Amino acid sequence: MLKEAIYHRPKDNYAYACTNEELHIRIRTKKDDMKEVSLLNGDPYDWQDGKWNTNTVPMIKSGSDQLFDYWFVSIKPPFRRMRYGFILNDGNETACLTEKGFYDEPPLDDTGYYYAFPYLNNIDVFRAPSWVKDTVWYQIFPERFGNGDPSNDPEGALPWDSAPPERDNFFGGDLQGVINNIDHLAQLGITGLYFTPIFKAYSNHKYDTIDYMEIDPQFGDKDTLKKLVQVCHEHGIRVMLDAVFNHSGFYFPQFQDVLEKGAESPYKDWFHTNEFPLVMEPRPNYDTFAFEKSMPKLDTENPEVIEYLLEVGRYWVREFDIDGWRLDVANEVDHSFWRKFRTEVKAIKPDLYILGEIWHDSMPWLRGDQFDAVMNYPFTTNILNLFARGTISVKEFIENMTTVNHMYPKNVNEAAFNLIGSHDTPRILTECGGNEDKLKQIFTVLLSYIGTPCIYYGDEIGMSGPQDPGCRECMKWNEEDQNQDMFEHVQKMIQLRKEYPLLANEGELHFIPSNYHESCFAYTKSNGETTIMVVVNMSDEEASYPLPFNLKGRKIANIYTGEEYAAESDDLTAKIAANGFALFQF
Amino acid sequence: MLKEAIYHRPKDNYAYACTNEELHIRIRTKKDDMKEVSLLNGDPYDWQDGKWNTNTVPMIKSGSDQLFDYWFVSIKPPFRRMRYGFILNDGNETACLTEKGFYDEPPLDDTGYYYAFPYLNNIDVFRAPSWVKDTVWYQIFPERFGNGDPSNDPEGALPWDSAPPERDNFFGGDLQGVINNIDHLAQLGITGLYFTPIFKAYSNHKYDTIDYMEIDPQFGDKDTLKKLVQVCHEHGIRVMLDAVFNHSGFYFPQFQDVLEKGAESPYKDWFHTNEFPLVMEPRPNYDTFAFEKSMPKLDTENPEVIEYLLEVGRYWVREFDIDGWRLDVANEVDHSFWRKFRTEVKAIKPDLYILGEIWHDSMPWLRGDQFDAVMNYPFTTNILNLFARGTISVKEFIENMTTVNHMYPKNVNEAAFNLIGSHDTPRILTECGGNEDKLKQIFTVLLSYIGTPCIYYGDEIGMSGPQDPGCRECMKWNEEDQNQDMFEHVQKMIQLRKEYPLLANEGELHFIPSNYHESCFAYTKSNGETTIMVVVNMSDEEASYPLPFNLKGRKIANIYTGEEYAAESDDLTAKIAANGFALFQF
Ligand SMILES: [Ca+2]
Ligand SMILES: [Ca+2]
């Protein structure tokens, strides 16, 4: 038994409340080391004859990555209190792990040895809005989705799709353009729109905010936004806006005032600086995002800034009924601010979705007091590395995905914002070298995986484009420029995800071991009664894939093609097309 | 290299801000596995020619416990942002650990591999009040410390110290009794008083609150408390009160109202129940502390309860200028309530100390948004097990203390409330079987260790007593009943702790390996220039202890005895008395 490999620490991803009566407990052990792991547990105050009363429940192996196995159990402590330890059996020896270390036998003279989940308080349960886990998002870069109102086009705007996208060109896209094209979105079946910034800003991407309280006039006005939200809601589509609270744009009037007046400016404490006047060369004497002098970092510890930004957060929810906030560079703003932000915006709309842009391990923001989710870039990276770049094997893909799944609580994973590309990255089809089969496979995985998937505008019609600005082409509205086959695939996968909750966030995901088949990998989603199995063929040849279950006498459906089979023998072997996939239900 | 043993995850005890410019980074490896560990780090935005610019700084081994070594480095990222990984060298191979796993060579094409401390925001730095780390506490059980006002004695109160303490007897102790005896406390040198509850309650221990807004009349009135706080402050002594917010007492009027009126009571939602009338037998139909029907759990998610308890928190700070709140059963109250509590009371008095009663791993309460410290029971247990019960070896003692030190950030450890006994436990002298030498050793360690030490009233004069109520005897005010020798020892240790900040929380603590000497153990506190070494002789015979440093030419002082030596050779061997100790400075 490799004791050094064993890890457990209460809260976070290892011991958390999943509902107001259910705890999830996990433990990590060396890969293939343990035969059995179980959870010794009891109410801390339940004693009899000087001995603590305990139960022992078996844990299941919920996944394995490169170095470790993960064990899991869900448990409902009758009085919402629990002390617990682990009984570990590697086939040769048994040990009891407590908070105070390892014991040969569980000590029962005191609960003080044990890990504690002292009380399952309802209010501390992590709860993303319940609608999120069933949502399929669609990301819109407003300057490039549709031009619904030529009257607001910026000076020098080019005719739609008449030129490649550049850092500083404009095509006149706007909010009315989204309203006008709502049928495309409704037909596709998406149920959430994520807009990159729409507030007044200088650039075409609008991340350089000038006024957080105004719609950029190139995009329309507040009435247009109201109409847009209304139209979306009528179509069952939620609306999420993007806010940049880490730093302002260069032309933010408060920053301009400090540039101009220095220490005399009433806004001199809105930024991070101790020296006046502000200088930008050779190096700014104020804090910035990265080393970008035109992006001055806001001082989110200054009560005036806090109140200003909180009112921004509240205003668009209160007045425009938006459903989510996506927060740019969220990891560089203080936790204290995000706690206030959550409290304020959720007071107006309790089921508002708060999504942070964080690229790395995000547990400290996902403890229920700050965000509901982060952008799931590890998902993106693993998908790209496997399908597009071919830099990892299926084995590594499964291990990496398992690592990420076990870094967070299950209820956190369900709300994770899974993306395969954005306005910041080459388009996914371009990453795939134009291979449409691979893209279809990626959409199949995206739309059958744990989390809340997002489609970058145009990817569903097979648009391509390199690293930004290349990935920000105008949406192709001419049908002949649209890949209808791809559209129909995405549409069908979205439809299936709605029809079969197992494809979304119902049930448990398990990967079939990577060595089971030489060219296909697979995972199941199961609720204990029904299982859906996603099989993906990574090779250029058709594969025979024997389903790794005894299905004799069961009905099996390929829910993608609608074919049904009755398994007549123990072994059912399916044909999976070259670079294809299948979705079996049984 | 045992990769499975290596653990690091940003924030908490592994990567935290110690000041507004300094990060502490730690990593755990298998014991005796690594020869060298260093931190590869850089600003995430500092790139040159397509390659990330990094530095590598060596880490030091800051301690070892039974299974692991811990490595530490303090670093000041120039722009308060850092991406980092670890270079691990076990003598045979070198590996680079990143958030995405192990690599043979550090990948420098992307910072996305690496762990992130995205921004060191000042407001997120854990900061206990700065006075706490220099405070020596004294715990008073008010019914038993001094009777300063016989007019408020409860009916049937017994003459002072005329009988053994029982669950339900009274001796008339009160707040005036503390004021009258302030000289004893000032002479001893303590600088903080922790009072078990003083609010109106039924029992002699007052943990069964009836009215959180009133002083128990047996203890005096609000004027007495005001005078007490004033007198303490004049003597440089802070005052901490004890509050029970998890549950009320049985005679709390709001609970009595629900008992009486059931669903008609305006307080029906103040507790955890769905059934009316409330019944107590055979089992209460409302949530309680443990299974104690007379301790109904308060619903701290109910806005009325929240506001009531927050006002309790604010009131005694605002009106009486108290310096700390000790929170009973703090782990069973929701985190959300504690965040609000902290915000409210710190708004009135930013340097208020918030101390939670938590017996187990307390990291989730010590992230800067809830408590400043918890009661350090692991400290208590290890001290008792080594000195009093003899159930652990010196080796285990050192390992256990090292484990605890590495479970929390350094700045958290400095504010930890170290106790060796309380109103809930047998008195420390009794635990030591009456052995005064052992008690002196314990006081020596308590008063030279990391954290903020607390002395339970009477322990300093050698009082004894078994498990409560036996440990709650009346304070012995007759000099002939006081152990003057013990008093002088404690007094001297407190004096030394004030005189030599290294004995308090300056510098770094290191244990001398347990196998260095057969009967003595030792630890050093060092700031890099000066070192104080505490040596404790666990045997019944005088020991020769060669100081494990090359001190030739240095001056060495025993700061306890005042003796000074000049080391003339490399080896300096000190005599440590049987069951004695020494404090060397060099
Ligand atoms: Ca337009
Ligand atoms: Ca009295």
CSV table of C-alpha atoms and ligand atoms in Angstrom, one decimal, chain B residues 147-153 172-174 218, ligand 2:
chain,number,residue,atom,x,y,z
B,147,ASN,CA,-16.1,37.2,43.8
B,148,GLY,CA,-15.9,41.0,43.8
B,149,ASP,CA,-19.5,41.7,44.6
B,150,PRO,CA,-21.4,39.5,47.1
B,151,SER,CA,-24.6,41.4,46.4
B,152,ASN,CA,-25.0,39.8,43.0
B,153,ASP,CA,-24.3,36.2,44.2
B,172,GLY,CA,-20.5,34.0,43.3
B,173,GLY,CA,-17.6,34.8,40.9
B,174,ASP,CA,-18.2,37.9,38.8
B,218,GLN,CA,-24.7,37.1,38.7
C,2,CA,CA,-20.7,37.9,43.2
